[in-house]
PDB file of C-alpha atoms in Angstrom:
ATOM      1  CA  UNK A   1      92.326  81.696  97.957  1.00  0.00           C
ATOM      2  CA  UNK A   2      95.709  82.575  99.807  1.00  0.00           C
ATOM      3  CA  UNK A   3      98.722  80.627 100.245  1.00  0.00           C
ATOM      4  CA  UNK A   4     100.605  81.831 103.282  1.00  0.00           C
ATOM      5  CA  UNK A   5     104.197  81.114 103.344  1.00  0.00           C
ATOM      6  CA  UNK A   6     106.203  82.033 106.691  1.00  0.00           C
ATOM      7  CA  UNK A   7     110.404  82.944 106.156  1.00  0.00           C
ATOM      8  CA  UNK A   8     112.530  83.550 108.636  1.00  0.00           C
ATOM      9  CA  UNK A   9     112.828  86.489 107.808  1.00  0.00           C
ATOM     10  CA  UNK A  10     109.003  87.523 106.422  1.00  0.00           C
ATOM     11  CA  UNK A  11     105.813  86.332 106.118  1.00  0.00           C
ATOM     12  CA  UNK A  12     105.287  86.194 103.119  1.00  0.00           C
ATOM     13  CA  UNK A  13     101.432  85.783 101.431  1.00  0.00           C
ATOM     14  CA  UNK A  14     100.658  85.115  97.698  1.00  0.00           C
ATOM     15  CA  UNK A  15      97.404  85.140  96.251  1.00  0.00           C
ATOM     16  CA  UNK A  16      96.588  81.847  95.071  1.00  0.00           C
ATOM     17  CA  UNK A  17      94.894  83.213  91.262  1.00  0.00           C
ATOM     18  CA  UNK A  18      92.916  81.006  89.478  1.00  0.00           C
ATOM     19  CA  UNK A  19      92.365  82.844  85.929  1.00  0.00           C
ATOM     20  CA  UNK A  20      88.657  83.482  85.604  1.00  0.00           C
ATOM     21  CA  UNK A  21      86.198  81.040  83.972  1.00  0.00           C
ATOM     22  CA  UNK A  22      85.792  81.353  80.203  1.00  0.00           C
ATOM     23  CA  UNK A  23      82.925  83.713  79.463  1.00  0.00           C
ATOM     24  CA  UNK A  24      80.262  82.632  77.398  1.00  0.00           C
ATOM     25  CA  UNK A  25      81.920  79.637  76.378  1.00  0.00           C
ATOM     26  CA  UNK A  26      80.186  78.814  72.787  1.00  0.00           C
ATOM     27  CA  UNK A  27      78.112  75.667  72.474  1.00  0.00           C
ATOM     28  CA  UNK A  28      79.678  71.987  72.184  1.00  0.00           C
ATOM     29  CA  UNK A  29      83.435  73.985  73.416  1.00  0.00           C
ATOM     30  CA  UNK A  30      85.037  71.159  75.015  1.00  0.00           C
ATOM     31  CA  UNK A  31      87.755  73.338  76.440  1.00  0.00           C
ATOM     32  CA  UNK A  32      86.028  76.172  78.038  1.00  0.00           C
ATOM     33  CA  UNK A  33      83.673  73.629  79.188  1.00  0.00           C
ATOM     34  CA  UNK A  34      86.902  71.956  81.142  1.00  0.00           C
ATOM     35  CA  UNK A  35      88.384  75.221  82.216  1.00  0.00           C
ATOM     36  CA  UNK A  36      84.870  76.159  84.107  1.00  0.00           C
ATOM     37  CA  UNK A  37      84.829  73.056  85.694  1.00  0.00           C
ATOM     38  CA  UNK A  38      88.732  73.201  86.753  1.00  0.00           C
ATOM     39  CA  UNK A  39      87.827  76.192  88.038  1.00  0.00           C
ATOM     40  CA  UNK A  40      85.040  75.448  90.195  1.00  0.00           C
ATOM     41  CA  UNK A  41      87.069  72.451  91.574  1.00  0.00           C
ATOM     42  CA  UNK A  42      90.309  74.618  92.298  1.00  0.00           C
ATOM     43  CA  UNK A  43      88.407  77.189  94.204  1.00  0.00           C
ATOM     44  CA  UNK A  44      87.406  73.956  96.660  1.00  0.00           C
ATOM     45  CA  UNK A  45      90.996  73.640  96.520  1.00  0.00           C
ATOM     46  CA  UNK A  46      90.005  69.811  94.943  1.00  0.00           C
ATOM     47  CA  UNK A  47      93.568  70.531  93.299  1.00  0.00           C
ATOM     48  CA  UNK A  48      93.901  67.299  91.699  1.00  0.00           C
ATOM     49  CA  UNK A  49      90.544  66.953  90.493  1.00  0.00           C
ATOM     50  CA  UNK A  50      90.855  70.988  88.619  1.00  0.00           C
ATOM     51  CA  UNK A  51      94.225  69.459  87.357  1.00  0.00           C
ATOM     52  CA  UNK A  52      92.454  66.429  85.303  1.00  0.00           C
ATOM     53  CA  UNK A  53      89.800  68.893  83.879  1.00  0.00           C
ATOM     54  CA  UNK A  54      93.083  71.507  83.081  1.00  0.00           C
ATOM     55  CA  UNK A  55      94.201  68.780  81.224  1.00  0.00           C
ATOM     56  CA  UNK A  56      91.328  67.986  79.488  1.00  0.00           C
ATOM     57  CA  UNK A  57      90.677  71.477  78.339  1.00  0.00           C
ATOM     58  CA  UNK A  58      94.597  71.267  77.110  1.00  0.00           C
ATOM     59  CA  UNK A  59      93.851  68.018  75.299  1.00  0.00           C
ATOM     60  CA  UNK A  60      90.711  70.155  73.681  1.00  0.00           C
ATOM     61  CA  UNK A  61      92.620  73.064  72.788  1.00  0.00           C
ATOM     62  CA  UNK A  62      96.725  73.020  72.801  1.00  0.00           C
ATOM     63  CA  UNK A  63      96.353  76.471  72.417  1.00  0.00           C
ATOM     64  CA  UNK A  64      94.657  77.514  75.302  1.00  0.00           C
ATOM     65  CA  UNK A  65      97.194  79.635  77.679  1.00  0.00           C
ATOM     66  CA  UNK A  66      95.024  79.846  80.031  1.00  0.00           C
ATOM     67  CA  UNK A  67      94.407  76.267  81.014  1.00  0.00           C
ATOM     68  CA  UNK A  68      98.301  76.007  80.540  1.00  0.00           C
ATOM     69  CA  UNK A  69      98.145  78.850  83.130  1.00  0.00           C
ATOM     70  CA  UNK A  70      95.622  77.346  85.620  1.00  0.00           C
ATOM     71  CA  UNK A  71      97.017  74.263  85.722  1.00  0.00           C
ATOM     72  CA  UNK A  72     100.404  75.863  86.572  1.00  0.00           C
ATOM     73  CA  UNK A  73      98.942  77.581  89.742  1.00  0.00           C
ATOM     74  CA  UNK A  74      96.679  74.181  90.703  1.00  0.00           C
ATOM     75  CA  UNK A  75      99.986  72.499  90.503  1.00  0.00           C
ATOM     76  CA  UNK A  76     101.907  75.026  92.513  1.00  0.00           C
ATOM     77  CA  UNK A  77      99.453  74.922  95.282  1.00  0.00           C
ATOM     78  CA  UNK A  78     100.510  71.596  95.616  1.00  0.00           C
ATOM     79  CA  UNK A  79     104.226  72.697  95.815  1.00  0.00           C
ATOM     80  CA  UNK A  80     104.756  70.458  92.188  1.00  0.00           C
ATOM     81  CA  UNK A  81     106.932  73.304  91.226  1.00  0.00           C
ATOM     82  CA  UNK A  82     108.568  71.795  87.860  1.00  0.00           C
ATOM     83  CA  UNK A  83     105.203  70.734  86.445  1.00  0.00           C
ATOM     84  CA  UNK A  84     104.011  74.319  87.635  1.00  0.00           C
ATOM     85  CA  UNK A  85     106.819  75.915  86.020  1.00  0.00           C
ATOM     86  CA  UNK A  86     106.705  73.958  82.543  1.00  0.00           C
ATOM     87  CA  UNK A  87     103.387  74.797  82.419  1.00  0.00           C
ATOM     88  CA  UNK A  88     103.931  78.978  82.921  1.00  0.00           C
ATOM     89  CA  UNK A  89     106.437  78.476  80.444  1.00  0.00           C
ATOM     90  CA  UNK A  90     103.949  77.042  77.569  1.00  0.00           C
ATOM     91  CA  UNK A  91     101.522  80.112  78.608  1.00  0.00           C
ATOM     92  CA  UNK A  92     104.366  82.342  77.809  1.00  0.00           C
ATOM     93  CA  UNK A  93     104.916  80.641  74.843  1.00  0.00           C
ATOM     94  CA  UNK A  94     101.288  80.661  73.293  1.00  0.00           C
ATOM     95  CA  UNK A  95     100.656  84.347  74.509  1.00  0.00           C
ATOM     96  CA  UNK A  96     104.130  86.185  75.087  1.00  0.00           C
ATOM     97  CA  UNK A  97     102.155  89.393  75.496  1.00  0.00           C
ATOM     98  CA  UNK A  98     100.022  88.267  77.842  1.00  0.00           C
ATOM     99  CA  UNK A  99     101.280  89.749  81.442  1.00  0.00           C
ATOM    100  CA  UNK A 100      99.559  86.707  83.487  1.00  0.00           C
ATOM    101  CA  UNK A 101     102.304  84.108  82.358  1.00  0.00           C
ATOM    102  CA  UNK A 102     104.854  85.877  83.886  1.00  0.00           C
ATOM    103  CA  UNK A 103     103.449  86.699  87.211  1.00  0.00           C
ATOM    104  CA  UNK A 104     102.533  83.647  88.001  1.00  0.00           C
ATOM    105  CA  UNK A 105     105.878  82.183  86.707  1.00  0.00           C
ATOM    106  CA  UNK A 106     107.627  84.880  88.541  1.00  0.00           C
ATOM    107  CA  UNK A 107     105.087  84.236  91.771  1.00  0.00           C
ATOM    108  CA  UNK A 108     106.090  80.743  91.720  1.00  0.00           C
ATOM    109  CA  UNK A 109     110.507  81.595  91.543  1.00  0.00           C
ATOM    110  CA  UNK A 110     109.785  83.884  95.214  1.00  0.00           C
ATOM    111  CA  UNK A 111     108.210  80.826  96.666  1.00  0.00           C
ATOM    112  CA  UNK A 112     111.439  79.032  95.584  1.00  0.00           C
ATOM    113  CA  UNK A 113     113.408  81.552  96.520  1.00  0.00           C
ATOM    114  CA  UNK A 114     114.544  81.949  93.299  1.00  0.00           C
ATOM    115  CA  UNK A 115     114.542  85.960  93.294  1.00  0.00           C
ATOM    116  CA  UNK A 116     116.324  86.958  90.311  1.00  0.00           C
ATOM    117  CA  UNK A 117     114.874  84.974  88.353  1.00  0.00           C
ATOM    118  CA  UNK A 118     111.160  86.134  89.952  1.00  0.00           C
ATOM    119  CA  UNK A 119     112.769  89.684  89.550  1.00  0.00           C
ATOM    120  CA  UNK A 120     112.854  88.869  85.334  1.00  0.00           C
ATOM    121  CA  UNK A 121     109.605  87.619  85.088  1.00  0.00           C
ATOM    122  CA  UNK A 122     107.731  90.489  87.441  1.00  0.00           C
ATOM    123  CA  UNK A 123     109.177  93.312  85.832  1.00  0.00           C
ATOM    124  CA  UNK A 124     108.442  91.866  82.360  1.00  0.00           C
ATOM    125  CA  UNK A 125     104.787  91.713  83.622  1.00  0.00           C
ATOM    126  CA  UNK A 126     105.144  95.572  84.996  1.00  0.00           C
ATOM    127  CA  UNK A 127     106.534  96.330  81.764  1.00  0.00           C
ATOM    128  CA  UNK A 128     103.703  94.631  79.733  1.00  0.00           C
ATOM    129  CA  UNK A 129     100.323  95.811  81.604  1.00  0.00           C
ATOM    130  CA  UNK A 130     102.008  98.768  84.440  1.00  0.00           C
ATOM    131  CA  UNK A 131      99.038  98.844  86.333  1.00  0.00           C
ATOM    132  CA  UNK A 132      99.066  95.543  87.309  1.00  0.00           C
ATOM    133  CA  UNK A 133      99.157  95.730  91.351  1.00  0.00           C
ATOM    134  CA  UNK A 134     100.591  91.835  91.756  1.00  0.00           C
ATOM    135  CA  UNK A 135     103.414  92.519  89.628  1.00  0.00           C
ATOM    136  CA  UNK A 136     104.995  95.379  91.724  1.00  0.00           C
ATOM    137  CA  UNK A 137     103.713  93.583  94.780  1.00  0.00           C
ATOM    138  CA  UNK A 138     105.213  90.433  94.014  1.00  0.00           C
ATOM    139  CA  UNK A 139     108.675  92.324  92.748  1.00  0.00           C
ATOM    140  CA  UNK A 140     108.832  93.986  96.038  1.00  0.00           C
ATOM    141  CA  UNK A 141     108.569  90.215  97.351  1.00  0.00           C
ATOM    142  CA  UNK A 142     111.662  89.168  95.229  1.00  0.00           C
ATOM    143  CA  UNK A 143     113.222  92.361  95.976  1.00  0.00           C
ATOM    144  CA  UNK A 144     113.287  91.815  99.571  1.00  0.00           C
ATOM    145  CA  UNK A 145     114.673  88.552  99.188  1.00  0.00           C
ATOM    146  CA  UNK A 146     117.624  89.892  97.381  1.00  0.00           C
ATOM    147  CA  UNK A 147     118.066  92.252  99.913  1.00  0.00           C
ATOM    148  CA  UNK A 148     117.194  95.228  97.915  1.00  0.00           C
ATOM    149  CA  UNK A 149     115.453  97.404  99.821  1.00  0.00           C
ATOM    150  CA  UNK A 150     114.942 100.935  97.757  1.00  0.00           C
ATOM    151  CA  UNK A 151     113.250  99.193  95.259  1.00  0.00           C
ATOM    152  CA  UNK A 152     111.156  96.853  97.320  1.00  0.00           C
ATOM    153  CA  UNK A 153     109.993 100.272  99.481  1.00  0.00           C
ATOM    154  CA  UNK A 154     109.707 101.864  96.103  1.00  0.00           C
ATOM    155  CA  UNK A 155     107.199  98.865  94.835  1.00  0.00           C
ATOM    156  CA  UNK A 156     105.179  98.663  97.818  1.00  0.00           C
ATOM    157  CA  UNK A 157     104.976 102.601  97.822  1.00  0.00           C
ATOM    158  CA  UNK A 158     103.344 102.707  94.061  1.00  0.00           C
ATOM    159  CA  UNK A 159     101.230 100.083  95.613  1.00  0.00           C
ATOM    160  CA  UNK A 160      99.790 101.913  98.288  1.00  0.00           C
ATOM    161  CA  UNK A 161      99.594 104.710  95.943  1.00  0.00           C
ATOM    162  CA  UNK A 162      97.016 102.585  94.062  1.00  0.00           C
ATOM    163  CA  UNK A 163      95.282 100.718  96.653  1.00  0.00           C
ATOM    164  CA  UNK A 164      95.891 102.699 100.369  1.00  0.00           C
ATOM    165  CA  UNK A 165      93.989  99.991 102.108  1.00  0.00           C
ATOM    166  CA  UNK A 166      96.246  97.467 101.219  1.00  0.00           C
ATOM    167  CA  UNK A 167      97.295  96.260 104.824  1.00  0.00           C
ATOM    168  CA  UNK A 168      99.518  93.834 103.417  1.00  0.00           C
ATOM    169  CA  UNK A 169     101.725  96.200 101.646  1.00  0.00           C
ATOM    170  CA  UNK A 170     101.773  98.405 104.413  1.00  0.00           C
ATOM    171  CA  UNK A 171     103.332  95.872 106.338  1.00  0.00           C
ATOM    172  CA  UNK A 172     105.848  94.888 103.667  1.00  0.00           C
ATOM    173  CA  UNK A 173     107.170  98.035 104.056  1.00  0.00           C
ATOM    174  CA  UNK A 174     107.299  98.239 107.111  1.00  0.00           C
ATOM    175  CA  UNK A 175     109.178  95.277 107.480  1.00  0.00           C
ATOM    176  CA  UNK A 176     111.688  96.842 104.726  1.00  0.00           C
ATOM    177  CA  UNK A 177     111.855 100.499 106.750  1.00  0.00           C
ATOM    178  CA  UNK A 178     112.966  97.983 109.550  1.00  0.00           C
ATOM    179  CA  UNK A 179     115.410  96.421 107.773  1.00  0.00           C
ATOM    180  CA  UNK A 180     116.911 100.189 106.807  1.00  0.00           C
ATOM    181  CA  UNK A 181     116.878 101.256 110.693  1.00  0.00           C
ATOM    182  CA  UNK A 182     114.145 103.059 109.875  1.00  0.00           C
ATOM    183  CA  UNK A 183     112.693 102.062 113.018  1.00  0.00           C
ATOM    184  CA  UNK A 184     109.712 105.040 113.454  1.00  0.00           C
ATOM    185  CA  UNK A 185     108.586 104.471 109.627  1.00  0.00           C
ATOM    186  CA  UNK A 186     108.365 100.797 110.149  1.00  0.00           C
ATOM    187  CA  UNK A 187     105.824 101.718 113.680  1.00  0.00           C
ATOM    188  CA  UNK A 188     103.969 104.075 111.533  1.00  0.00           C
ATOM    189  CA  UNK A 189     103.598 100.841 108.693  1.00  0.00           C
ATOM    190  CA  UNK A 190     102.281  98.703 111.552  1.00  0.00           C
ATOM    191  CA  UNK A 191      99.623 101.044 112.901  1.00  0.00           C
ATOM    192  CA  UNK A 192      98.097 101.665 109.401  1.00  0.00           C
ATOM    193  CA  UNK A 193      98.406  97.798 108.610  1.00  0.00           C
ATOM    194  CA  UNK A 194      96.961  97.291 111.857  1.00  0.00           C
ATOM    195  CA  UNK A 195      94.350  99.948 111.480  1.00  0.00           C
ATOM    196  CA  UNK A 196      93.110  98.100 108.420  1.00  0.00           C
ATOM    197  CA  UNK A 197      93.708  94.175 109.781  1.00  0.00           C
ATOM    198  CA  UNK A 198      93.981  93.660 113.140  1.00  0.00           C
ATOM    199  CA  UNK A 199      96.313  90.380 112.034  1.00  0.00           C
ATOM    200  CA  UNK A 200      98.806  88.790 115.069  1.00  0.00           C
ATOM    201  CA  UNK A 201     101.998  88.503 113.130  1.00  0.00           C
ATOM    202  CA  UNK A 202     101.809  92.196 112.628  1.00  0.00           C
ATOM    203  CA  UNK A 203     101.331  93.097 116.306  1.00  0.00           C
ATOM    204  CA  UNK A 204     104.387  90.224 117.120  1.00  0.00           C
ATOM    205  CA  UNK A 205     106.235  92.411 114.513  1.00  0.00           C
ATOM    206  CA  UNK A 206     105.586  95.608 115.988  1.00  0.00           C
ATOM    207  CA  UNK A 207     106.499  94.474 119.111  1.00  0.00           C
ATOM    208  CA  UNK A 208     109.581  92.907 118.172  1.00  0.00           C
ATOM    209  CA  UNK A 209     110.372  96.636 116.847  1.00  0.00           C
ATOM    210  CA  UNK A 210     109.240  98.125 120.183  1.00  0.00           C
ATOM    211  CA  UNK A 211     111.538  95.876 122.353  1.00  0.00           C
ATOM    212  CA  UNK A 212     114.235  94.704 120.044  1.00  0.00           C
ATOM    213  CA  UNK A 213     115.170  98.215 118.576  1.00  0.00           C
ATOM    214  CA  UNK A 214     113.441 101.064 120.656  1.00  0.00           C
ATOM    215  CA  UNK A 215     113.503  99.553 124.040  1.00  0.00           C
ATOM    216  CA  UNK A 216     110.251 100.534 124.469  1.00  0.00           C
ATOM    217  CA  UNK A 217     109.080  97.527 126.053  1.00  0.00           C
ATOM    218  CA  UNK A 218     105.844  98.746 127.364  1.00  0.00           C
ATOM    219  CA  UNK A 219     104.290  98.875 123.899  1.00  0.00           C
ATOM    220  CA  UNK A 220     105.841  95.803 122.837  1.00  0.00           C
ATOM    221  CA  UNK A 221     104.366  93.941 125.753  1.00  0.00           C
ATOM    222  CA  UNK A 222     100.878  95.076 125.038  1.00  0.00           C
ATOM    223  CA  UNK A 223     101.871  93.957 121.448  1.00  0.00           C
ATOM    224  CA  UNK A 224     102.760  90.688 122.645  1.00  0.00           C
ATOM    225  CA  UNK A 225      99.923  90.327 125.027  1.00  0.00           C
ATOM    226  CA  UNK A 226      97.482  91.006 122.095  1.00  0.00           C
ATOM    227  CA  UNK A 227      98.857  88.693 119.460  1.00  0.00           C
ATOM    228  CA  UNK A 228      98.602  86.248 122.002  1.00  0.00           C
ATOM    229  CA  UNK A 229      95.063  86.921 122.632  1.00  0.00           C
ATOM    230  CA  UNK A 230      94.562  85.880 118.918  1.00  0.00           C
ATOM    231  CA  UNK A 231      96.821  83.126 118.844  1.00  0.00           C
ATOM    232  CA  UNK A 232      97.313  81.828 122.263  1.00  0.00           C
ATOM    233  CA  UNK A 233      99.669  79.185 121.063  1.00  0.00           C
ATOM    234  CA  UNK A 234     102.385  81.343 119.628  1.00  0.00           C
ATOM    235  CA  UNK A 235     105.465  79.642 120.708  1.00  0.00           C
ATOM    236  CA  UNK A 236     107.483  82.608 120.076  1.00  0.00           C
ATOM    237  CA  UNK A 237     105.577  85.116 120.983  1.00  0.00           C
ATOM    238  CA  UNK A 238     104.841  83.986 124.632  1.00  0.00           C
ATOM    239  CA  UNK A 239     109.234  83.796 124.523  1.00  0.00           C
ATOM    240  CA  UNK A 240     109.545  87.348 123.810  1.00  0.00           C
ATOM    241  CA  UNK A 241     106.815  88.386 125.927  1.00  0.00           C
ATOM    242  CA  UNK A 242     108.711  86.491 128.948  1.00  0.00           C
ATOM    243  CA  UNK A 243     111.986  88.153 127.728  1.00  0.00           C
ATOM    244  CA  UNK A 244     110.422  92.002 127.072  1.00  0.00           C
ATOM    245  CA  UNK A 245     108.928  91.567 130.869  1.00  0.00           C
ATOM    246  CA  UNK A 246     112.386  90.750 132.274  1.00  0.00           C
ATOM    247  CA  UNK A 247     113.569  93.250 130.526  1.00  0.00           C
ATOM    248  CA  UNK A 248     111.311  95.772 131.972  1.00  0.00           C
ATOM    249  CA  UNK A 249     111.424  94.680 135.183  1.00  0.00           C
ATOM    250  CA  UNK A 250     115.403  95.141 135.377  1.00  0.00           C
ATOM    251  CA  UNK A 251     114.839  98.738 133.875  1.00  0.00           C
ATOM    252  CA  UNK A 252     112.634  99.547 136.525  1.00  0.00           C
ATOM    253  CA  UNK A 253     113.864  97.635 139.862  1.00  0.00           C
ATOM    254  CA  UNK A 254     115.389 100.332 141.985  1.00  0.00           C
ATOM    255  CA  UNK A 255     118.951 101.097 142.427  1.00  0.00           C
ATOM    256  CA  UNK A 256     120.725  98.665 144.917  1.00  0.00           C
ATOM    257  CA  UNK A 257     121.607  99.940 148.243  1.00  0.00           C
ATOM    258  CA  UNK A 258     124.998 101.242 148.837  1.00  0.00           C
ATOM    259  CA  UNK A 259     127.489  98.872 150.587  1.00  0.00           C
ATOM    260  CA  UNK A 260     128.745 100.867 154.120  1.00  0.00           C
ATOM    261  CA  UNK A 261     132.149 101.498 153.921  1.00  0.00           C
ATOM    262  CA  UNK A 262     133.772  99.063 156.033  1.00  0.00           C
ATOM    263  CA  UNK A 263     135.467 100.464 159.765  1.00  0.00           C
ATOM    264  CA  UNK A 264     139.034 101.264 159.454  1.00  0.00           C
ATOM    265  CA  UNK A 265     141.150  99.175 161.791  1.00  0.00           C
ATOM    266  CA  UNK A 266     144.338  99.747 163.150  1.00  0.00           C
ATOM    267  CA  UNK A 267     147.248  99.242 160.835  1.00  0.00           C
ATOM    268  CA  UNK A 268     150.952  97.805 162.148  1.00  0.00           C
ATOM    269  CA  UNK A 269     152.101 102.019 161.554  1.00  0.00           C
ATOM    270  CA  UNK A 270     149.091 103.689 163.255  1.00  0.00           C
ATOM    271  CA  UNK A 271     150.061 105.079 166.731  1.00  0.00           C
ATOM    272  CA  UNK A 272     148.720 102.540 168.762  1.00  0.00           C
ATOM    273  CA  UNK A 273     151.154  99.808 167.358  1.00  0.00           C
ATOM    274  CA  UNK A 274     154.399 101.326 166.795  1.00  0.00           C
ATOM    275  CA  UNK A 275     156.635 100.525 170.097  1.00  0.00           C
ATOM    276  CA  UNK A 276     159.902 102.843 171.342  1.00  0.00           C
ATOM    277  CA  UNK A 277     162.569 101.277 170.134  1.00  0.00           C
ATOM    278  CA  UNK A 278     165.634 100.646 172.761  1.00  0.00           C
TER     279      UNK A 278
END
């Protein structure tokens, strides 16, 4: 399941994680029995309906972090952050060792916009379990919201370094090499998200980069042209495509013809005007 936030400034997509179903839950347990069913029900996204049998497992088992922890992420898909968040917290407090409290804590401070506070939580999850991918991915998230843009190239770097098909983090970091003037790395990001997922905010980004920065508004027309053949009803995109063609056009339309100098006429000094005195 993916939530799919769009910034101003990103688009930004978190991976909606419901914790797995309890294994082999053992005969007559109430809880697990709850936490299978909330399960089944969140991944129909039937939020409210996983929330009740959350609850239930809760009311089975107080000590049970993770229906504490899926409860938290049914509740933030419904954007009830404070019940989402007191929730996290009583994960964290059951199992403080346990990494998955604090991602999806810190997960749920980025969607807020709450980035130092995400940037806590995420790099307590790094620090607990460092091959966790979603807790560098989601650091680089709350990275670039505070602007920081080493370590959010850094994060989605180890990333890739892990996972090179990850077209997402490719185009994270592209959008951060853009943000650094860094204008050819960011093009290279784009093709190798692109090569991976054709997806039409990443060919409207790469053609913003084409015609806002490199004037190269060839390639960001074709850019433009094929985001709108995925998404015919980008607003936006059909605005910049107008402006980039303009744009060329100017850059292209020939010189204008020189103005003929005009024909000297006589002045009140030239020889034909000036009288003999008497």
């Amino acid at each position: 399941m993916t939530i799919s936030k769009f910034l101003p400034t990103a688009a930004i997509i978190f991976s909606l994680t419901i914790l797995g179903a309890e294994a082999k839950p053992p005969a007559g347990s109430d809880a697990s029995n709850h936490v299978n069913k909330g399960v089944e029900l969140a991944q129909q996204h039937k939020y409210d309906e996983a929330i009740k049998e959350f609850t239930a497992a809760i009311e089975a088992n107080p000590k049970s972090a993770k229906a504490y922890l899926n409860r938290g992420t049914a509740y933030r898909a419904l954007q009830k952050y404070d019940e989402a968040m007191a929730d996290f917290a009583k994960a964290i407090e059951i199992a403080p060792k346990d990494e998955m409290g604090y991602i999806e804590r810190g997960q749920a401070f980025v969607m807020q916009k709450q980035n130092s506070e995400a940037l806590a939580d995420l790099s307590k999850a790094a620090e607990l379990k460092p091959e966790n991918t979603m807790a560098i991915r989601l650091r680089g998230f709350a990275e670039i919201g505070l602007g920081d843009w080493d370590k959010a190239a850094a994060d989605f770097t180890a990333v890739l370094q892990k996972d090179p098909t990850d077209a997402q983090a490719y185009e994270r970091r592209g959008f951060v090499f853009r943000s650094q003037k860094k204008y050819n790395e960011a093009i290279a990001d784009y093709d190798k998200s692109l090569e991976i997922k054709p997806d039409p905010d990443v060919y409207a980004k790469r053609g913003y980069t084409y015609v806002t920065y490199l004037q190269n508004y060839e390639k960001g027309i074709a850019d433009y042209q094929q985001t709108l053949r995925i998404n015919p009803n980008d607003y936006d995109t059909q605005q910049r495509l107008q402006y980039a063609q303009s744009a060329l056009a100017a850059k292209n339309a020939p010189p204008p013809a020189p103005t003929p100098a005009p024909t000297p006429q006589p002045g009140l000094f030239t020889p034909l005007n000036i009288g003999i005195g008497l």
